[in-house]
Coordinates of C-alpha atoms in Angstrom, one line a residue:
X1 CA -1.3 -39.4 -52.0
X2 CA 2.1 -38.1 -50.8
X3 CA 1.7 -34.9 -52.8
X4 CA -1.7 -34.2 -51.1
X5 CA -0.2 -34.8 -47.7
X6 CA 2.6 -32.4 -48.4
X7 CA 0.2 -29.7 -49.6
X8 CA -1.9 -30.2 -46.5
X9 CA 1.1 -29.8 -44.3
X10 CA 2.2 -26.6 -46.1
X11 CA -1.4 -25.3 -45.7
X12 CA -1.4 -26.1 -42.0
X13 CA 1.9 -24.4 -41.4
X14 CA 0.9 -21.2 -43.4
X15 CA -2.4 -21.1 -41.4
X16 CA -0.6 -21.4 -38.0
X17 CA 2.3 -19.0 -38.7
X18 CA 0.0 -16.0 -39.4
X19 CA -0.1 -14.7 -35.9
X20 CA 0.7 -16.8 -32.8
X21 CA -1.8 -16.9 -30.0
X22 CA -1.1 -18.0 -26.5
X23 CA -4.0 -20.4 -25.7
X24 CA -3.0 -20.5 -22.0
X25 CA -3.3 -16.8 -21.4
X26 CA -5.8 -16.0 -18.6
X27 CA -7.5 -12.6 -19.2
X28 CA -10.0 -10.7 -17.1
X29 CA -12.3 -10.3 -20.1
X30 CA -12.4 -11.3 -23.8
X31 CA -11.3 -8.3 -25.8
X32 CA -12.5 -9.8 -29.0
X33 CA -16.1 -9.6 -27.8
X34 CA -15.8 -5.8 -27.7
X35 CA -13.3 -5.1 -30.5
X36 CA -12.8 -7.5 -33.5
X37 CA -10.2 -6.1 -35.9
X38 CA -10.0 -9.2 -38.1
X39 CA -11.2 -9.0 -41.7
X40 CA -11.8 -11.4 -44.6
X41 CA -13.0 -14.2 -42.4
X42 CA -10.2 -14.0 -39.9
X43 CA -10.7 -15.3 -36.4
X44 CA -10.0 -13.0 -33.4
X45 CA -8.5 -14.5 -30.2
X46 CA -6.7 -12.9 -27.3
X47 CA -2.9 -13.2 -27.3
X48 CA -0.5 -13.6 -24.4
X49 CA -0.9 -9.9 -23.6
X50 CA -4.7 -10.2 -23.6
X51 CA -4.8 -8.1 -26.8
X52 CA -6.8 -8.9 -30.0
X53 CA -4.8 -11.1 -32.5
X54 CA -6.1 -12.5 -35.9
X55 CA -5.8 -16.0 -37.2
X56 CA -6.1 -15.7 -41.0
X57 CA -7.5 -18.1 -43.6
X58 CA -5.0 -19.4 -46.2
X59 CA -6.1 -17.0 -48.9
X60 CA -5.4 -13.8 -46.9
X61 CA -2.6 -12.4 -44.8
X62 CA -1.6 -9.3 -42.8
X63 CA -2.0 -8.2 -39.2
X64 CA -5.7 -7.9 -39.5
X65 CA -6.1 -10.3 -42.5
X66 CA -6.6 -7.3 -44.7
X67 CA -4.6 -8.5 -47.8
X68 CA -5.7 -11.1 -50.2
X69 CA -3.2 -13.3 -51.9
X70 CA -5.2 -13.6 -55.1
X71 CA -7.8 -11.2 -56.6
X72 CA -11.4 -11.8 -55.8
X73 CA -14.6 -10.4 -57.0
X74 CA -16.7 -9.0 -54.2
X75 CA -19.9 -7.1 -53.5
X76 CA -20.5 -4.2 -51.3
X77 CA -21.8 -5.5 -48.0
X78 CA -22.7 -2.2 -46.4
X79 CA -26.3 -1.7 -45.4
X80 CA -28.1 1.0 -43.5
X81 CA -28.2 -1.2 -40.4
X82 CA -24.6 -2.5 -40.6
X83 CA -23.2 0.0 -38.1
X84 CA -26.3 0.0 -35.8
X85 CA -26.9 3.7 -36.6
X86 CA -23.8 4.7 -34.6
X87 CA -21.3 5.0 -37.5
X88 CA -20.7 5.2 -41.2
X89 CA -20.1 2.0 -43.3
X90 CA -17.2 2.0 -45.8
X91 CA -16.3 -0.7 -48.3
X92 CA -12.9 -1.3 -49.9
X93 CA -13.3 -2.9 -53.4
X94 CA -9.6 -4.0 -53.5
X95 CA -9.5 -5.9 -50.3
X96 CA -13.3 -6.6 -50.2
X97 CA -13.3 -5.3 -46.6
X98 CA -16.2 -3.6 -44.9
X99 CA -15.4 -1.2 -42.0
X100 CA -17.5 0.9 -39.6
X101 CA -16.2 4.3 -38.6
X102 CA -17.9 4.8 -35.2
X103 CA -19.3 7.9 -33.8
X104 CA -18.0 9.5 -30.6
X105 CA -18.7 7.3 -27.5
X106 CA -19.1 4.0 -29.4
X107 CA -16.7 1.2 -30.4
X108 CA -16.7 -2.4 -31.8
X109 CA -16.6 -3.9 -35.2
X110 CA -20.1 -2.7 -35.9
X111 CA -20.3 0.2 -33.5
X112 CA -22.5 -1.8 -31.2
X113 CA -20.7 -1.2 -27.9
X114 CA -20.5 1.9 -25.8
X115 CA -17.0 3.0 -24.6
X116 CA -17.6 1.8 -21.1
X117 CA -18.7 -1.6 -22.2
X118 CA -15.2 -2.3 -23.5
X119 CA -13.4 -1.1 -20.3
X120 CA -13.0 -3.2 -17.2
X121 CA -12.6 -1.4 -13.8
X122 CA -11.5 -4.0 -11.2
X123 CA -12.5 -1.9 -8.1
X124 CA -14.6 0.9 -9.5
X125 CA -17.0 2.0 -12.3
X126 CA -16.5 3.4 -15.8
X127 CA -17.5 7.0 -16.5
X128 CA -17.7 8.8 -19.9
X129 CA -15.9 12.0 -20.3
X130 CA -17.6 14.4 -22.8
X131 CA -18.7 11.3 -24.8
X132 CA -15.2 11.1 -26.2
X133 CA -13.3 8.8 -23.9
X134 CA -13.9 6.6 -20.8
X135 CA -12.2 6.6 -17.4
X136 CA -12.4 4.4 -14.4
X137 CA -13.7 6.1 -11.2
X138 CA -12.1 4.0 -8.4
X139 CA -13.7 3.0 -5.1
X140 CA -12.2 4.2 -1.9
X141 CA -8.9 2.3 -1.2
X142 CA -8.0 1.8 -4.9
X143 CA -6.1 3.7 -7.6
X144 CA -4.7 3.1 -11.1
X145 CA -6.1 3.1 -14.6
X146 CA -8.1 0.0 -13.9
X147 CA -8.5 0.5 -10.1
X148 CA -6.2 -2.4 -9.3
X149 CA -3.7 -0.7 -6.9
X150 CA -4.5 -0.9 -3.2
X151 CA -3.5 1.2 -0.2
X152 CA 0.0 0.5 1.2
X153 CA 0.1 2.6 4.4
X154 CA 0.7 0.6 7.5
X155 CA -2.0 1.5 10.1
X156 CA -1.3 -0.3 13.4
X157 CA -4.7 0.0 15.0
X158 CA -6.9 0.5 12.0
X159 CA -7.3 0.1 8.2
X160 CA -5.8 2.1 5.3
X161 CA -8.0 3.6 2.5
X162 CA -7.5 6.1 -0.3
X163 CA -9.4 9.4 -0.4
X164 CA -8.9 11.6 -3.5
X165 CA -5.6 9.8 -4.2
X166 CA -4.3 10.3 -0.6
X167 CA -3.6 7.3 1.8
X168 CA -5.5 7.8 5.1
X169 CA -5.7 5.6 8.2
X170 CA -9.1 4.9 9.7
X171 CA -8.1 4.2 13.3
X172 CA -10.0 2.2 15.9
X173 CA -11.1 3.9 19.1
X174 CA -9.2 7.1 19.9
X175 CA -6.0 6.5 18.0
X176 CA -4.6 9.4 15.9
X177 CA -4.7 8.9 12.1
X178 CA -1.6 11.1 11.5
X179 CA 0.5 8.7 13.6
X180 CA -0.5 5.6 11.7
X181 CA -2.9 4.7 14.5
X182 CA 0.0 4.3 17.1
X183 CA -0.8 7.2 19.4
X184 CA -4.0 7.4 21.4
X185 CA -5.7 10.7 22.2
X186 CA -8.1 11.3 25.0
X187 CA -11.5 12.6 23.6
X188 CA -12.7 15.9 25.1
X189 CA -15.4 15.6 27.7
X190 CA -18.6 17.6 27.6
X191 CA -19.9 19.3 30.7
X192 CA -23.7 19.5 31.0
X193 CA -25.7 21.7 33.4
X194 CA -27.5 19.6 35.9
X195 CA -30.8 20.6 37.6
X196 CA -30.3 21.4 41.3
X197 CA -33.0 19.0 42.3
X198 CA -30.9 16.1 41.1
X199 CA -27.8 17.1 43.1
X200 CA -29.1 15.4 46.2
X201 CA -29.6 12.1 44.4
X202 CA -26.1 12.3 42.9
X203 CA -24.4 13.2 46.1
X204 CA -25.1 9.9 47.9
X205 CA -23.7 7.7 45.1
X206 CA -20.7 9.9 44.7
X207 CA -20.0 9.8 48.4
X208 CA -20.3 6.1 48.5
X209 CA -18.0 5.8 45.5
X210 CA -15.4 8.0 47.2
X211 CA -15.5 6.0 50.4
X212 CA -15.2 2.8 48.4
X213 CA -12.2 4.1 46.4
X214 CA -10.4 5.3 49.5
X215 CA -11.0 1.9 51.1
X216 CA -9.6 0.1 48.1
X217 CA -6.6 2.3 48.1
X218 CA -5.9 1.7 51.8
X219 CA -6.2 -2.0 51.3
X220 CA -3.9 -1.9 48.3
X221 CA -1.5 0.3 50.2
X222 CA -1.2 -2.1 53.1
X223 CA -1.2 -5.1 50.7
X224 CA -4.3 -6.9 51.8
X225 CA -4.5 -10.4 50.2
X226 CA -8.1 -9.8 49.1
X227 CA -7.3 -6.7 47.1
X228 CA -4.1 -8.2 45.6
X229 CA -6.1 -11.2 44.3
X230 CA -8.5 -8.8 42.6
X231 CA -5.7 -6.8 41.0
X232 CA -4.0 -10.0 39.8
X233 CA -7.3 -11.3 38.3
X234 CA -7.7 -8.2 36.1
X235 CA -4.0 -7.7 35.4
X236 CA -3.0 -7.9 31.7
X237 CA -0.6 -10.5 30.4
X238 CA 2.9 -9.4 29.9
X239 CA 2.8 -9.9 26.1
X240 CA 0.0 -7.3 25.9
X241 CA 2.2 -4.7 27.6
X242 CA 5.1 -5.0 25.1
X243 CA 3.4 -2.6 22.8
X244 CA 3.1 0.1 25.4
X245 CA 6.6 -0.5 26.7
X246 CA 8.0 0.0 23.2
X247 CA 6.1 3.3 22.7
X248 CA 7.1 4.7 26.1
X249 CA 10.7 3.7 25.7
X250 CA 11.0 5.4 22.2
X251 CA 9.1 8.5 23.2
X252 CA 11.3 9.1 26.3
X253 CA 14.6 8.6 24.4
X254 CA 16.6 11.3 22.5
X255 CA 18.3 8.7 20.3
X256 CA 16.9 5.4 19.0
X257 CA 19.6 2.9 17.9
X258 CA 18.3 0.2 15.5
X259 CA 20.5 -3.0 15.4
X260 CA 19.5 -4.3 12.0
X261 CA 19.7 -8.1 11.3
X262 CA 17.6 -10.6 9.4
X263 CA 15.7 -11.5 12.6
X264 CA 15.1 -7.8 13.4
X265 CA 13.6 -7.1 10.0
X266 CA 11.0 -9.9 10.1
X267 CA 9.9 -9.3 13.7
X268 CA 6.6 -7.5 14.3
X269 CA 7.6 -5.9 17.6
X270 CA 10.8 -4.4 16.1
X271 CA 8.7 -3.2 13.1
X272 CA 6.5 -1.3 15.5
X273 CA 9.7 0.1 17.2
X274 CA 11.2 1.8 14.2
X275 CA 7.8 3.0 13.0
X276 CA 7.2 4.8 16.2
X277 CA 10.8 6.1 16.2
X278 CA 10.2 7.4 12.6
X279 CA 7.1 9.3 13.7
X280 CA 9.1 10.9 16.6
X281 CA 11.9 11.8 14.2
X282 CA 9.4 13.6 11.9
X283 CA 8.3 15.6 14.9
X284 CA 12.0 16.5 15.5
X285 CA 11.9 15.0 19.0
X286 CA 14.7 12.5 18.5
X287 CA 17.1 11.0 16.0
X288 CA 17.5 7.4 14.7
X289 CA 20.9 5.7 14.5
X290 CA 20.6 2.6 12.3
X291 CA 23.5 0.0 12.7
X292 CA 23.7 -2.9 10.2
X293 CA 24.9 -5.7 12.4
X294 CA 24.5 -8.4 9.7
X295 CA 23.6 -8.4 6.0
X296 CA 19.9 -8.0 5.3
X297 CA 17.9 -8.6 2.2
X298 CA 16.4 -5.5 0.5
X299 CA 13.3 -7.6 -0.5
X300 CA 12.5 -8.2 3.2
X301 CA 12.5 -4.5 4.0
X302 CA 9.1 -2.9 4.4
X303 CA 8.3 0.6 3.1
X304 CA 9.1 2.5 6.3
X305 CA 12.4 0.9 7.1
X306 CA 13.6 1.2 3.5
X307 CA 12.8 5.0 3.6
X308 CA 14.7 5.3 6.9
X309 CA 17.9 3.7 5.4
X310 CA 17.6 5.9 2.3
X311 CA 17.2 9.1 4.2
X312 CA 19.5 8.6 7.2
X313 CA 23.2 7.8 7.2
X314 CA 23.7 4.3 8.9
X315 CA 26.7 2.6 10.5
X316 CA 28.0 -0.9 9.7
X317 CA 29.4 -3.2 12.3
X318 CA 33.0 -4.1 11.2
X319 CA 33.4 -7.3 13.2
X320 CA 35.6 -8.3 16.1
X321 CA 38.6 -9.9 14.4
X322 CA 42.1 -8.5 14.7
X323 CA 42.1 -7.4 11.1
X324 CA 39.1 -5.2 11.8
X325 CA 40.6 -3.5 14.9
X326 CA 41.1 -0.1 13.2
X327 CA 37.7 -0.2 11.7
X328 CA 36.2 -1.1 15.1
X329 CA 37.8 2.0 16.7
X330 CA 36.4 4.2 13.9
X331 CA 33.0 2.6 14.4
X332 CA 32.9 3.5 18.2
X333 CA 34.2 7.0 17.5
X334 CA 31.4 7.6 14.9
X335 CA 28.8 6.2 17.3
X336 CA 30.0 8.5 20.1
X337 CA 29.8 11.5 17.8
X338 CA 26.2 10.7 16.9
X339 CA 25.1 10.6 20.6
X340 CA 23.8 13.8 22.4
X341 CA 26.5 16.2 23.6
X342 CA 26.8 16.4 27.4
X343 CA 28.2 19.1 29.6
X344 CA 31.4 17.5 31.0
X345 CA 32.1 20.4 33.4
X346 CA 28.6 20.4 34.9
X347 CA 29.5 18.3 38.0
X348 CA 32.6 20.3 38.7
X349 CA 30.8 23.6 38.4
X350 CA 28.2 22.4 40.9
X351 CA 30.9 21.6 43.4
X352 CA 32.5 25.0 43.0
X353 CA 29.1 26.7 43.5
X354 CA 28.5 24.7 46.7
X355 CA 32.0 25.7 48.0
X356 CA 31.2 29.4 47.3
X357 CA 27.9 29.2 49.1
X358 CA 29.6 27.6 52.1
X359 CA 32.2 30.3 52.2
X360 CA 29.5 33.0 52.0
X361 CA 27.7 31.4 54.9
X362 CA 30.8 31.2 57.1

C-alpha cells in the first residue's frame, strides 16, 4: 500500500512539473481555442502571459508533448477532412503526431480558423493583408498593435482623438484646435443682400434698438439703481472669470515665472497657466522661467510640464538660511539676467530732449 502511494505521488509530481500554468491569469481571450500546439493527448491552457502552454500526460514530455518516453505503435490519423481543406496533413511515425500545415490566411490545429479569428483588436477591427497576415485597423482615438493606446493630448474645451496617427483636439464652440482649445476665435460673419422693400421694416426695429441701447448706457453711466440690479443679476461669478484672467495675464506678459511646488503641480488653475504660457512660448511671444521652490515628484508631473522642465533651464530656490547666503545672491543675479533688458538711460534722454526743446523755444 505504501509503495502504491509513493508511485502515485511521483506520478502526480511528474505530471505537474511538465509546464507550470498560472490558473489566476486573466486573459482577454482563450488562445487555446484558436491555436492548440499540444500533441499526444496534451492539454492546452493559457499561462501567466496568456500564451498557450501544454500539460502533458505521464508517458510524454517536451514543450508541446511531442516526445514519448517509451516506443508506441501508432496508426496514421490523417484523413482528407482532417485539415478542413485549408492545409496538408502530415504524420510522424516516431512520435505518432499528426500535424496540419495550413494555407495562407488560416491558422489553428486543424486549419479551421481564419487569421483574423485569432486576433483581438480592443478598439478596432481586424483586416487581412494579402491573405498572408492580419493587422488591427484602429478606431479614431486609439493606436497600438491591438488598438489599446488612447489619446493623451490635453484639450481644455474639447476632446482628444487620433486621426491617421496624429493627436487632434475637437474643440467646443469657436475654440482653436491648434491651441489645445484654450483660445477662442470669432467666426467670420456673412453679409447678405437684402431686398430694398424690407429696409423699411428693418429700420424701425433698428432705431428702437439704438434708442434702447443709448438709454441703457446713459442709465449705467449715471449709476441708476435699476440698471445696476440688472447688471448684477447677469454678472458671472468670480470663479468663472479666473480662466479668462489667467489667459489675459499670460498673453500680456513677456515673461512667465512658474513657482513650482507640490501644491502648484496638482492645481487645475496652475496647470492651465503653464499650458497657455507654453503655447505663447511656441509662438515666440514670451519666455518661461521655471523656479523649483520645493521638491516635486516626477510622477505627479503631467506631459506638458515635464516637457517644459526638460527643454528649458530652470532655477532652484536655495533657501533663506545664513549658509545659503552666497547661493541666494547668485539666484537673484540669475533671475535678473533672465528678465527683459530695459533701457536705463531712457528717462535721462527724455529730460535732455525736453531741455533742448525749451532752449530752442526761448
